[in-house]
mmCIF file with all atom_site columns, C-alpha atoms in Angstrom:
data_model
loop_
_atom_site.group_PDB
_atom_site.id
_atom_site.type_symbol
_atom_site.label_atom_id
_atom_site.label_alt_id
_atom_site.label_comp_id
_atom_site.label_asym_id
_atom_site.label_entity_id
_atom_site.label_seq_id
_atom_site.pdbx_PDB_ins_code
_atom_site.Cartn_x
_atom_site.Cartn_y
_atom_site.Cartn_z
_atom_site.occupancy
_atom_site.B_iso_or_equiv
_atom_site.pdbx_formal_charge
_atom_site.auth_seq_id
_atom_site.auth_comp_id
_atom_site.auth_asym_id
_atom_site.auth_atom_id
_atom_site.pdbx_PDB_model_num
ATOM 1   C CA . UNK R 1 1   ? 86.556  102.476 88.542  1.00 0.00 ? 1   UNK R CA 1
ATOM 2   C CA . UNK R 1 2   ? 88.559  99.089  88.767  1.00 0.00 ? 2   UNK R CA 1
ATOM 3   C CA . UNK R 1 3   ? 89.502  98.363  92.358  1.00 0.00 ? 3   UNK R CA 1
ATOM 4   C CA . UNK R 1 4   ? 93.096  98.102  93.689  1.00 0.00 ? 4   UNK R CA 1
ATOM 5   C CA . UNK R 1 5   ? 94.814  95.405  91.350  1.00 0.00 ? 5   UNK R CA 1
ATOM 6   C CA . UNK R 1 6   ? 97.343  93.036  92.980  1.00 0.00 ? 6   UNK R CA 1
ATOM 7   C CA . UNK R 1 7   ? 99.568  90.517  90.870  1.00 0.00 ? 7   UNK R CA 1
ATOM 8   C CA . UNK R 1 8   ? 100.390 87.815  90.468  1.00 0.00 ? 8   UNK R CA 1
ATOM 9   C CA . UNK R 1 9   ? 97.940  86.560  92.724  1.00 0.00 ? 9   UNK R CA 1
ATOM 10  C CA . UNK R 1 10  ? 100.054 83.505  93.824  1.00 0.00 ? 10  UNK R CA 1
ATOM 11  C CA . UNK R 1 11  ? 103.894 83.542  93.508  1.00 0.00 ? 11  UNK R CA 1
ATOM 12  C CA . UNK R 1 12  ? 105.908 80.116  94.110  1.00 0.00 ? 12  UNK R CA 1
ATOM 13  C CA . UNK R 1 13  ? 109.561 80.731  95.233  1.00 0.00 ? 13  UNK R CA 1
ATOM 14  C CA . UNK R 1 14  ? 112.710 78.718  96.141  1.00 0.00 ? 14  UNK R CA 1
ATOM 15  C CA . UNK R 1 15  ? 114.650 79.661  99.007  1.00 0.00 ? 15  UNK R CA 1
ATOM 16  C CA . UNK R 1 16  ? 117.310 82.285  97.771  1.00 0.00 ? 16  UNK R CA 1
ATOM 17  C CA . UNK R 1 17  ? 115.216 83.662  94.993  1.00 0.00 ? 17  UNK R CA 1
ATOM 18  C CA . UNK R 1 18  ? 113.841 87.181  94.629  1.00 0.00 ? 18  UNK R CA 1
ATOM 19  C CA . UNK R 1 19  ? 110.091 87.833  94.647  1.00 0.00 ? 19  UNK R CA 1
ATOM 20  C CA . UNK R 1 20  ? 108.582 90.700  93.124  1.00 0.00 ? 20  UNK R CA 1
ATOM 21  C CA . UNK R 1 21  ? 104.871 92.096  94.108  1.00 0.00 ? 21  UNK R CA 1
ATOM 22  C CA . UNK R 1 22  ? 102.813 94.444  92.092  1.00 0.00 ? 22  UNK R CA 1
ATOM 23  C CA . UNK R 1 23  ? 100.255 96.704  93.237  1.00 0.00 ? 23  UNK R CA 1
ATOM 24  C CA . UNK R 1 24  ? 97.947  99.210  91.217  1.00 0.00 ? 24  UNK R CA 1
ATOM 25  C CA . UNK R 1 25  ? 96.159  101.713 93.256  1.00 0.00 ? 25  UNK R CA 1
ATOM 26  C CA . UNK R 1 26  ? 92.854  102.823 92.608  1.00 0.00 ? 26  UNK R CA 1
ATOM 27  C CA . UNK R 1 27  ? 92.400  105.273 90.006  1.00 0.00 ? 27  UNK R CA 1
ATOM 28  C CA . UNK R 1 28  ? 93.083  108.895 91.696  1.00 0.00 ? 28  UNK R CA 1
ATOM 29  C CA . UNK R 1 29  ? 94.789  107.338 94.352  1.00 0.00 ? 29  UNK R CA 1
ATOM 30  C CA . UNK R 1 30  ? 98.360  108.195 95.353  1.00 0.00 ? 30  UNK R CA 1
ATOM 31  C CA . UNK R 1 31  ? 98.801  106.771 98.495  1.00 0.00 ? 31  UNK R CA 1
ATOM 32  C CA . UNK R 1 32  ? 99.971  102.915 99.095  1.00 0.00 ? 32  UNK R CA 1
ATOM 33  C CA . UNK R 1 33  ? 100.293 100.953 101.717 1.00 0.00 ? 33  UNK R CA 1
ATOM 34  C CA . UNK R 1 34  ? 101.666 97.314  102.234 1.00 0.00 ? 34  UNK R CA 1
ATOM 35  C CA . UNK R 1 35  ? 100.553 94.904  104.949 1.00 0.00 ? 35  UNK R CA 1
ATOM 36  C CA . UNK R 1 36  ? 101.602 91.356  105.669 1.00 0.00 ? 36  UNK R CA 1
ATOM 37  C CA . UNK R 1 37  ? 99.405  88.745  106.916 1.00 0.00 ? 37  UNK R CA 1
ATOM 38  C CA . UNK R 1 38  ? 101.307 85.393  108.384 1.00 0.00 ? 38  UNK R CA 1
ATOM 39  C CA . UNK R 1 39  ? 99.555  82.313  108.838 1.00 0.00 ? 39  UNK R CA 1
ATOM 40  C CA . UNK R 1 40  ? 96.818  82.547  111.532 1.00 0.00 ? 40  UNK R CA 1
ATOM 41  C CA . UNK R 1 41  ? 97.509  86.424  112.042 1.00 0.00 ? 41  UNK R CA 1
ATOM 42  C CA . UNK R 1 42  ? 96.223  89.580  111.605 1.00 0.00 ? 42  UNK R CA 1
ATOM 43  C CA . UNK R 1 43  ? 97.428  91.724  109.161 1.00 0.00 ? 43  UNK R CA 1
ATOM 44  C CA . UNK R 1 44  ? 101.098 93.787  110.024 1.00 0.00 ? 44  UNK R CA 1
ATOM 45  C CA . UNK R 1 45  ? 101.877 97.345  108.412 1.00 0.00 ? 45  UNK R CA 1
ATOM 46  C CA . UNK R 1 46  ? 104.860 97.260  106.268 1.00 0.00 ? 46  UNK R CA 1
ATOM 47  C CA . UNK R 1 47  ? 105.473 100.582 104.437 1.00 0.00 ? 47  UNK R CA 1
ATOM 48  C CA . UNK R 1 48  ? 103.721 103.408 103.162 1.00 0.00 ? 48  UNK R CA 1
ATOM 49  C CA . UNK R 1 49  ? 104.460 105.402 99.890  1.00 0.00 ? 49  UNK R CA 1
ATOM 50  C CA . UNK R 1 50  ? 103.199 108.310 98.013  1.00 0.00 ? 50  UNK R CA 1
ATOM 51  C CA . UNK R 1 51  ? 104.308 108.622 94.071  1.00 0.00 ? 51  UNK R CA 1
ATOM 52  C CA . UNK R 1 52  ? 108.240 108.285 94.461  1.00 0.00 ? 52  UNK R CA 1
ATOM 53  C CA . UNK R 1 53  ? 108.560 108.847 98.251  1.00 0.00 ? 53  UNK R CA 1
ATOM 54  C CA . UNK R 1 54  ? 108.487 106.118 101.040 1.00 0.00 ? 54  UNK R CA 1
ATOM 55  C CA . UNK R 1 55  ? 106.900 107.986 104.062 1.00 0.00 ? 55  UNK R CA 1
ATOM 56  C CA . UNK R 1 56  ? 106.986 105.107 106.843 1.00 0.00 ? 56  UNK R CA 1
ATOM 57  C CA . UNK R 1 57  ? 108.533 101.860 106.542 1.00 0.00 ? 57  UNK R CA 1
ATOM 58  C CA . UNK R 1 58  ? 108.599 101.527 110.412 1.00 0.00 ? 58  UNK R CA 1
ATOM 59  C CA . UNK R 1 59  ? 106.914 98.028  109.651 1.00 0.00 ? 59  UNK R CA 1
ATOM 60  C CA . UNK R 1 60  ? 109.952 96.667  107.024 1.00 0.00 ? 60  UNK R CA 1
ATOM 61  C CA . UNK R 1 61  ? 112.171 94.017  107.620 1.00 0.00 ? 61  UNK R CA 1
ATOM 62  C CA . UNK R 1 62  ? 115.735 95.643  107.836 1.00 0.00 ? 62  UNK R CA 1
ATOM 63  C CA . UNK R 1 63  ? 117.035 93.427  105.221 1.00 0.00 ? 63  UNK R CA 1
ATOM 64  C CA . UNK R 1 64  ? 116.087 92.011  102.041 1.00 0.00 ? 64  UNK R CA 1
ATOM 65  C CA . UNK R 1 65  ? 112.783 93.766  101.899 1.00 0.00 ? 65  UNK R CA 1
ATOM 66  C CA . UNK R 1 66  ? 112.252 96.905  99.872  1.00 0.00 ? 66  UNK R CA 1
ATOM 67  C CA . UNK R 1 67  ? 109.449 98.712  98.004  1.00 0.00 ? 67  UNK R CA 1
ATOM 68  C CA . UNK R 1 68  ? 108.936 101.541 95.846  1.00 0.00 ? 68  UNK R CA 1
ATOM 69  C CA . UNK R 1 69  ? 106.567 103.303 94.256  1.00 0.00 ? 69  UNK R CA 1
ATOM 70  C CA . UNK R 1 70  ? 107.443 105.273 90.680  1.00 0.00 ? 70  UNK R CA 1
ATOM 71  C CA . UNK R 1 71  ? 105.765 108.143 89.133  1.00 0.00 ? 71  UNK R CA 1
ATOM 72  C CA . UNK R 1 72  ? 104.385 105.667 86.455  1.00 0.00 ? 72  UNK R CA 1
ATOM 73  C CA . UNK R 1 73  ? 103.688 102.248 86.871  1.00 0.00 ? 73  UNK R CA 1
ATOM 74  C CA . UNK R 1 74  ? 102.610 100.205 89.842  1.00 0.00 ? 74  UNK R CA 1
ATOM 75  C CA . UNK R 1 75  ? 104.110 100.085 93.082  1.00 0.00 ? 75  UNK R CA 1
ATOM 76  C CA . UNK R 1 76  ? 106.677 97.198  94.104  1.00 0.00 ? 76  UNK R CA 1
ATOM 77  C CA . UNK R 1 77  ? 107.435 95.268  97.009  1.00 0.00 ? 77  UNK R CA 1
ATOM 78  C CA . UNK R 1 78  ? 110.634 93.091  96.452  1.00 0.00 ? 78  UNK R CA 1
ATOM 79  C CA . UNK R 1 79  ? 111.932 90.451  98.680  1.00 0.00 ? 79  UNK R CA 1
ATOM 80  C CA . UNK R 1 80  ? 115.211 89.224  97.899  1.00 0.00 ? 80  UNK R CA 1
ATOM 81  C CA . UNK R 1 81  ? 116.865 86.005  98.946  1.00 0.00 ? 81  UNK R CA 1
ATOM 82  C CA . UNK R 1 82  ? 113.508 84.654  100.366 1.00 0.00 ? 82  UNK R CA 1
ATOM 83  C CA . UNK R 1 83  ? 113.517 82.335  103.211 1.00 0.00 ? 83  UNK R CA 1
ATOM 84  C CA . UNK R 1 84  ? 110.646 80.028  104.136 1.00 0.00 ? 84  UNK R CA 1
ATOM 85  C CA . UNK R 1 85  ? 109.271 82.679  106.682 1.00 0.00 ? 85  UNK R CA 1
ATOM 86  C CA . UNK R 1 86  ? 108.390 85.221  104.042 1.00 0.00 ? 86  UNK R CA 1
ATOM 87  C CA . UNK R 1 87  ? 105.890 82.956  103.328 1.00 0.00 ? 87  UNK R CA 1
ATOM 88  C CA . UNK R 1 88  ? 102.784 84.861  103.641 1.00 0.00 ? 88  UNK R CA 1
ATOM 89  C CA . UNK R 1 89  ? 99.791  87.065  102.090 1.00 0.00 ? 89  UNK R CA 1
ATOM 90  C CA . UNK R 1 90  ? 101.090 90.234  100.940 1.00 0.00 ? 90  UNK R CA 1
ATOM 91  C CA . UNK R 1 91  ? 98.199  92.751  100.794 1.00 0.00 ? 91  UNK R CA 1
ATOM 92  C CA . UNK R 1 92  ? 98.379  96.450  99.083  1.00 0.00 ? 92  UNK R CA 1
ATOM 93  C CA . UNK R 1 93  ? 95.960  99.266  100.034 1.00 0.00 ? 93  UNK R CA 1
ATOM 94  C CA . UNK R 1 94  ? 95.303  102.573 98.151  1.00 0.00 ? 94  UNK R CA 1
ATOM 95  C CA . UNK R 1 95  ? 93.807  105.747 99.370  1.00 0.00 ? 95  UNK R CA 1
ATOM 96  C CA . UNK R 1 96  ? 93.288  109.266 97.981  1.00 0.00 ? 96  UNK R CA 1
ATOM 97  C CA . UNK R 1 97  ? 95.652  110.700 100.628 1.00 0.00 ? 97  UNK R CA 1
ATOM 98  C CA . UNK R 1 98  ? 93.506  112.083 103.506 1.00 0.00 ? 98  UNK R CA 1
ATOM 99  C CA . UNK R 1 99  ? 94.208  110.527 106.656 1.00 0.00 ? 99  UNK R CA 1
ATOM 100 C CA . UNK R 1 100 ? 90.420  109.798 107.174 1.00 0.00 ? 100 UNK R CA 1
ATOM 101 C CA . UNK R 1 101 ? 89.803  108.142 103.811 1.00 0.00 ? 101 UNK R CA 1
ATOM 102 C CA . UNK R 1 102 ? 89.170  104.507 103.592 1.00 0.00 ? 102 UNK R CA 1
ATOM 103 C CA . UNK R 1 103 ? 91.884  102.063 102.734 1.00 0.00 ? 103 UNK R CA 1
ATOM 104 C CA . UNK R 1 104 ? 90.899  100.188 99.751  1.00 0.00 ? 104 UNK R CA 1
ATOM 105 C CA . UNK R 1 105 ? 92.760  96.829  99.641  1.00 0.00 ? 105 UNK R CA 1
ATOM 106 C CA . UNK R 1 106 ? 93.698  94.661  96.770  1.00 0.00 ? 106 UNK R CA 1
ATOM 107 C CA . UNK R 1 107 ? 92.907  90.874  96.683  1.00 0.00 ? 107 UNK R CA 1
ATOM 108 C CA . UNK R 1 108 ? 96.646  89.947  97.940  1.00 0.00 ? 108 UNK R CA 1
ATOM 109 C CA . UNK R 1 109 ? 99.592  87.941  96.604  1.00 0.00 ? 109 UNK R CA 1
ATOM 110 C CA . UNK R 1 110 ? 100.291 84.799  98.337  1.00 0.00 ? 110 UNK R CA 1
ATOM 111 C CA . UNK R 1 111 ? 103.958 84.052  98.526  1.00 0.00 ? 111 UNK R CA 1
ATOM 112 C CA . UNK R 1 112 ? 105.146 80.148  98.992  1.00 0.00 ? 112 UNK R CA 1
ATOM 113 C CA . UNK R 1 113 ? 108.396 79.585  99.458  1.00 0.00 ? 113 UNK R CA 1
ATOM 114 C CA . UNK R 1 114 ? 109.889 76.151  99.031  1.00 0.00 ? 114 UNK R CA 1
ATOM 115 C CA . UNK D 2 1   ? 102.369 102.452 121.047 1.00 0.00 ? 1   UNK D CA 1
ATOM 116 C CA . UNK D 2 2   ? 98.795  101.350 119.963 1.00 0.00 ? 2   UNK D CA 1
ATOM 117 C CA . UNK D 2 3   ? 97.299  97.812  119.967 1.00 0.00 ? 3   UNK D CA 1
ATOM 118 C CA . UNK D 2 4   ? 94.065  96.090  119.445 1.00 0.00 ? 4   UNK D CA 1
ATOM 119 C CA . UNK D 2 5   ? 92.871  92.889  120.750 1.00 0.00 ? 5   UNK D CA 1
ATOM 120 C CA . UNK D 2 6   ? 89.739  91.015  119.618 1.00 0.00 ? 6   UNK D CA 1
ATOM 121 C CA . UNK D 2 7   ? 88.836  89.057  122.544 1.00 0.00 ? 7   UNK D CA 1
ATOM 122 C CA . UNK D 2 8   ? 87.522  85.824  120.666 1.00 0.00 ? 8   UNK D CA 1
ATOM 123 C CA . UNK D 2 9   ? 89.289  84.132  117.996 1.00 0.00 ? 9   UNK D CA 1
ATOM 124 C CA . UNK D 2 10  ? 86.302  82.119  116.977 1.00 0.00 ? 10  UNK D CA 1
ATOM 125 C CA . UNK D 2 11  ? 82.705  82.728  117.267 1.00 0.00 ? 11  UNK D CA 1
ATOM 126 C CA . UNK D 2 12  ? 80.124  80.228  116.028 1.00 0.00 ? 12  UNK D CA 1
ATOM 127 C CA . UNK D 2 13  ? 76.429  81.255  115.701 1.00 0.00 ? 13  UNK D CA 1
ATOM 128 C CA . UNK D 2 14  ? 73.146  79.742  114.300 1.00 0.00 ? 14  UNK D CA 1
ATOM 129 C CA . UNK D 2 15  ? 72.053  81.629  111.381 1.00 0.00 ? 15  UNK D CA 1
ATOM 130 C CA . UNK D 2 16  ? 69.427  84.308  112.225 1.00 0.00 ? 16  UNK D CA 1
ATOM 131 C CA . UNK D 2 17  ? 70.783  84.746  115.966 1.00 0.00 ? 17  UNK D CA 1
ATOM 132 C CA . UNK D 2 18  ? 72.243  88.113  116.857 1.00 0.00 ? 18  UNK D CA 1
ATOM 133 C CA . UNK D 2 19  ? 76.172  88.301  117.125 1.00 0.00 ? 19  UNK D CA 1
ATOM 134 C CA . UNK D 2 20  ? 78.778  90.332  118.770 1.00 0.00 ? 20  UNK D CA 1
ATOM 135 C CA . UNK D 2 21  ? 82.474  90.530  117.911 1.00 0.00 ? 21  UNK D CA 1
ATOM 136 C CA . UNK D 2 22  ? 84.258  92.276  120.648 1.00 0.00 ? 22  UNK D CA 1
ATOM 137 C CA . UNK D 2 23  ? 87.478  94.784  120.267 1.00 0.00 ? 23  UNK D CA 1
ATOM 138 C CA . UNK D 2 24  ? 89.667  96.731  122.558 1.00 0.00 ? 24  UNK D CA 1
ATOM 139 C CA . UNK D 2 25  ? 92.066  99.047  121.989 1.00 0.00 ? 25  UNK D CA 1
ATOM 140 C CA . UNK D 2 26  ? 94.664  101.112 123.829 1.00 0.00 ? 26  UNK D CA 1
ATOM 141 C CA . UNK D 2 27  ? 96.453  104.288 122.273 1.00 0.00 ? 27  UNK D CA 1
ATOM 142 C CA . UNK D 2 28  ? 97.308  107.555 124.211 1.00 0.00 ? 28  UNK D CA 1
ATOM 143 C CA . UNK D 2 29  ? 96.132  109.462 121.277 1.00 0.00 ? 29  UNK D CA 1
ATOM 144 C CA . UNK D 2 30  ? 92.897  110.087 119.751 1.00 0.00 ? 30  UNK D CA 1
ATOM 145 C CA . UNK D 2 31  ? 91.994  107.131 116.957 1.00 0.00 ? 31  UNK D CA 1
ATOM 146 C CA . UNK D 2 32  ? 89.906  106.543 114.049 1.00 0.00 ? 32  UNK D CA 1
ATOM 147 C CA . UNK D 2 33  ? 88.561  103.041 114.404 1.00 0.00 ? 33  UNK D CA 1
ATOM 148 C CA . UNK D 2 34  ? 87.656  100.523 111.663 1.00 0.00 ? 34  UNK D CA 1
ATOM 149 C CA . UNK D 2 35  ? 85.967  97.051  111.125 1.00 0.00 ? 35  UNK D CA 1
ATOM 150 C CA . UNK D 2 36  ? 87.017  95.083  108.094 1.00 0.00 ? 36  UNK D CA 1
ATOM 151 C CA . UNK D 2 37  ? 85.594  91.942  106.788 1.00 0.00 ? 37  UNK D CA 1
ATOM 152 C CA . UNK D 2 38  ? 87.842  89.184  104.783 1.00 0.00 ? 38  UNK D CA 1
ATOM 153 C CA . UNK D 2 39  ? 86.050  86.176  102.968 1.00 0.00 ? 39  UNK D CA 1
ATOM 154 C CA . UNK D 2 40  ? 88.431  83.309  102.145 1.00 0.00 ? 40  UNK D CA 1
ATOM 155 C CA . UNK D 2 41  ? 91.257  84.144  99.488  1.00 0.00 ? 41  UNK D CA 1
ATOM 156 C CA . UNK D 2 42  ? 90.115  88.037  98.999  1.00 0.00 ? 42  UNK D CA 1
ATOM 157 C CA . UNK D 2 43  ? 91.252  90.623  100.482 1.00 0.00 ? 43  UNK D CA 1
ATOM 158 C CA . UNK D 2 44  ? 89.813  93.294  103.004 1.00 0.00 ? 44  UNK D CA 1
ATOM 159 C CA . UNK D 2 45  ? 86.551  95.074  102.738 1.00 0.00 ? 45  UNK D CA 1
ATOM 160 C CA . UNK D 2 46  ? 85.516  97.765  104.683 1.00 0.00 ? 46  UNK D CA 1
ATOM 161 C CA . UNK D 2 47  ? 82.131  97.215  106.996 1.00 0.00 ? 47  UNK D CA 1
ATOM 162 C CA . UNK D 2 48  ? 82.510  100.382 108.955 1.00 0.00 ? 48  UNK D CA 1
ATOM 163 C CA . UNK D 2 49  ? 84.503  103.079 110.316 1.00 0.00 ? 49  UNK D CA 1
ATOM 164 C CA . UNK D 2 50  ? 84.105  105.432 112.997 1.00 0.00 ? 50  UNK D CA 1
ATOM 165 C CA . UNK D 2 51  ? 85.996  108.859 112.772 1.00 0.00 ? 51  UNK D CA 1
ATOM 166 C CA . UNK D 2 52  ? 84.022  111.337 114.890 1.00 0.00 ? 52  UNK D CA 1
ATOM 167 C CA . UNK D 2 53  ? 80.582  112.070 116.063 1.00 0.00 ? 53  UNK D CA 1
ATOM 168 C CA . UNK D 2 54  ? 77.744  109.546 116.604 1.00 0.00 ? 54  UNK D CA 1
ATOM 169 C CA . UNK D 2 55  ? 79.336  106.796 118.597 1.00 0.00 ? 55  UNK D CA 1
ATOM 170 C CA . UNK D 2 56  ? 76.673  104.417 117.064 1.00 0.00 ? 56  UNK D CA 1
ATOM 171 C CA . UNK D 2 57  ? 78.182  103.612 113.620 1.00 0.00 ? 57  UNK D CA 1
ATOM 172 C CA . UNK D 2 58  ? 76.233  101.667 110.968 1.00 0.00 ? 58  UNK D CA 1
ATOM 173 C CA . UNK D 2 59  ? 77.612  99.647  108.060 1.00 0.00 ? 59  UNK D CA 1
ATOM 174 C CA . UNK D 2 60  ? 77.096  97.693  104.980 1.00 0.00 ? 60  UNK D CA 1
ATOM 175 C CA . UNK D 2 61  ? 75.464  94.290  105.294 1.00 0.00 ? 61  UNK D CA 1
ATOM 176 C CA . UNK D 2 62  ? 73.714  95.352  108.498 1.00 0.00 ? 62  UNK D CA 1
ATOM 177 C CA . UNK D 2 63  ? 76.248  95.580  110.735 1.00 0.00 ? 63  UNK D CA 1
ATOM 178 C CA . UNK D 2 64  ? 76.939  98.126  113.355 1.00 0.00 ? 64  UNK D CA 1
ATOM 179 C CA . UNK D 2 65  ? 79.418  99.090  115.829 1.00 0.00 ? 65  UNK D CA 1
ATOM 180 C CA . UNK D 2 66  ? 79.561  101.231 119.238 1.00 0.00 ? 66  UNK D CA 1
ATOM 181 C CA . UNK D 2 67  ? 82.361  103.307 120.081 1.00 0.00 ? 67  UNK D CA 1
ATOM 182 C CA . UNK D 2 68  ? 82.981  103.373 123.897 1.00 0.00 ? 68  UNK D CA 1
ATOM 183 C CA . UNK D 2 69  ? 85.851  105.842 124.762 1.00 0.00 ? 69  UNK D CA 1
ATOM 184 C CA . UNK D 2 70  ? 85.921  105.046 128.546 1.00 0.00 ? 70  UNK D CA 1
ATOM 185 C CA . UNK D 2 71  ? 85.918  101.304 127.763 1.00 0.00 ? 71  UNK D CA 1
ATOM 186 C CA . UNK D 2 72  ? 88.251  101.793 124.754 1.00 0.00 ? 72  UNK D CA 1
ATOM 187 C CA . UNK D 2 73  ? 85.796  99.311  122.763 1.00 0.00 ? 73  UNK D CA 1
ATOM 188 C CA . UNK D 2 74  ? 84.762  99.330  119.300 1.00 0.00 ? 74  UNK D CA 1
ATOM 189 C CA . UNK D 2 75  ? 82.236  95.914  119.489 1.00 0.00 ? 75  UNK D CA 1
ATOM 190 C CA . UNK D 2 76  ? 80.791  94.916  116.211 1.00 0.00 ? 76  UNK D CA 1
ATOM 191 C CA . UNK D 2 77  ? 77.000  93.892  116.081 1.00 0.00 ? 77  UNK D CA 1
ATOM 192 C CA . UNK D 2 78  ? 74.593  92.366  113.969 1.00 0.00 ? 78  UNK D CA 1
ATOM 193 C CA . UNK D 2 79  ? 70.993  91.511  115.003 1.00 0.00 ? 79  UNK D CA 1
ATOM 194 C CA . UNK D 2 80  ? 70.229  88.653  112.752 1.00 0.00 ? 80  UNK D CA 1
ATOM 195 C CA . UNK D 2 81  ? 73.031  86.866  110.992 1.00 0.00 ? 81  UNK D CA 1
ATOM 196 C CA . UNK D 2 82  ? 73.176  85.065  107.912 1.00 0.00 ? 82  UNK D CA 1
ATOM 197 C CA . UNK D 2 83  ? 75.192  82.097  106.389 1.00 0.00 ? 83  UNK D CA 1
ATOM 198 C CA . UNK D 2 84  ? 77.004  84.301  103.761 1.00 0.00 ? 84  UNK D CA 1
ATOM 199 C CA . UNK D 2 85  ? 78.222  86.553  106.737 1.00 0.00 ? 85  UNK D CA 1
ATOM 200 C CA . UNK D 2 86  ? 80.603  83.621  107.413 1.00 0.00 ? 86  UNK D CA 1
ATOM 201 C CA . UNK D 2 87  ? 83.980  85.321  107.321 1.00 0.00 ? 87  UNK D CA 1
ATOM 202 C CA . UNK D 2 88  ? 86.972  86.625  109.147 1.00 0.00 ? 88  UNK D CA 1
ATOM 203 C CA . UNK D 2 89  ? 86.806  89.942  110.977 1.00 0.00 ? 89  UNK D CA 1
ATOM 204 C CA . UNK D 2 90  ? 89.325  92.557  111.786 1.00 0.00 ? 90  UNK D CA 1
ATOM 205 C CA . UNK D 2 91  ? 89.043  95.494  113.840 1.00 0.00 ? 91  UNK D CA 1
ATOM 206 C CA . UNK D 2 92  ? 91.973  98.316  113.281 1.00 0.00 ? 92  UNK D CA 1
ATOM 207 C CA . UNK D 2 93  ? 92.656  101.612 114.788 1.00 0.00 ? 93  UNK D CA 1
ATOM 208 C CA . UNK D 2 94  ? 94.786  104.478 112.932 1.00 0.00 ? 94  UNK D CA 1
ATOM 209 C CA . UNK D 2 95  ? 95.909  107.473 115.204 1.00 0.00 ? 95  UNK D CA 1
ATOM 210 C CA . UNK D 2 96  ? 95.556  111.066 114.064 1.00 0.00 ? 96  UNK D CA 1
ATOM 211 C CA . UNK D 2 97  ? 98.092  112.799 115.952 1.00 0.00 ? 97  UNK D CA 1
ATOM 212 C CA . UNK D 2 98  ? 100.701 115.001 114.115 1.00 0.00 ? 98  UNK D CA 1
ATOM 213 C CA . UNK D 2 99  ? 102.801 113.043 112.017 1.00 0.00 ? 99  UNK D CA 1
ATOM 214 C CA . UNK D 2 100 ? 100.308 110.101 111.780 1.00 0.00 ? 100 UNK D CA 1
ATOM 215 C CA . UNK D 2 101 ? 100.780 108.184 108.291 1.00 0.00 ? 101 UNK D CA 1
ATOM 216 C CA . UNK D 2 102 ? 97.410  106.669 108.577 1.00 0.00 ? 102 UNK D CA 1
ATOM 217 C CA . UNK D 2 103 ? 98.647  103.075 108.645 1.00 0.00 ? 103 UNK D CA 1
ATOM 218 C CA . UNK D 2 104 ? 96.557  100.744 110.542 1.00 0.00 ? 104 UNK D CA 1
ATOM 219 C CA . UNK D 2 105 ? 97.010  98.591  113.401 1.00 0.00 ? 105 UNK D CA 1
ATOM 220 C CA . UNK D 2 106 ? 95.016  95.580  113.453 1.00 0.00 ? 106 UNK D CA 1
ATOM 221 C CA . UNK D 2 107 ? 93.810  92.845  115.722 1.00 0.00 ? 107 UNK D CA 1
ATOM 222 C CA . UNK D 2 108 ? 94.550  89.180  115.352 1.00 0.00 ? 108 UNK D CA 1
ATOM 223 C CA . UNK D 2 109 ? 91.299  88.739  113.783 1.00 0.00 ? 109 UNK D CA 1
ATOM 224 C CA . UNK D 2 110 ? 87.829  86.745  114.729 1.00 0.00 ? 110 UNK D CA 1
ATOM 225 C CA . UNK D 2 111 ? 86.213  83.733  112.728 1.00 0.00 ? 111 UNK D CA 1
ATOM 226 C CA . UNK D 2 112 ? 82.747  84.413  112.494 1.00 0.00 ? 112 UNK D CA 1
ATOM 227 C CA . UNK D 2 113 ? 81.204  80.780  111.799 1.00 0.00 ? 113 UNK D CA 1
ATOM 228 C CA . UNK D 2 114 ? 77.521  81.108  111.004 1.00 0.00 ? 114 UNK D CA 1
ATOM 229 C CA . UNK D 2 115 ? 75.924  77.603  110.969 1.00 0.00 ? 115 UNK D CA 1
ATOM 230 C CA . UNK D 2 116 ? 72.687  76.748  109.589 1.00 0.00 ? 116 UNK D CA 1
#
């Protein structure tokens, strides 16, 4: 059973460009969480999605950031008009859905904004 | 609001010595508690979790943690560390009140440095 997959693993963008980060959850998992890890900091929750629904986006910046989890395909975290402060590691985690279930983390996408 | 405090940013220890990584949390509701480990340039791997029942929880790689409700702590321990335990360790909480979405609140992390 393949684990959570994220791509790309590394992404370099110039200020003002768009970044698209993809997350494929583990087989059988329909719940996806996105977290951001800024340098020298812990992980911060961004958004929680189920298939075709955003359940909790309380951690998402109000502007430039969006997320989706379509019926088919991976979950996408999209950052428009990136700024240097967006440079971070972005982790996706998936779970089967029960709130007690473990969240399984992907390897992360490391975004560098020049 | 929930919060997690990991009291030590770095813990240096010699190989085969015991170690304790401290974690305190604050929450107005009952919580689930987790410890994750992160090796360089990798994602997080679950070490152990407390949901209910026995307050002493055993995890992978010889780690264990004890939930202390009165002190709101969930310290991680290992009786004898190995060089391969060198990594970043994160404590996290998730509340299970109604409306909870299962999101994890993480501490700042503790870097465990095992020296030969």
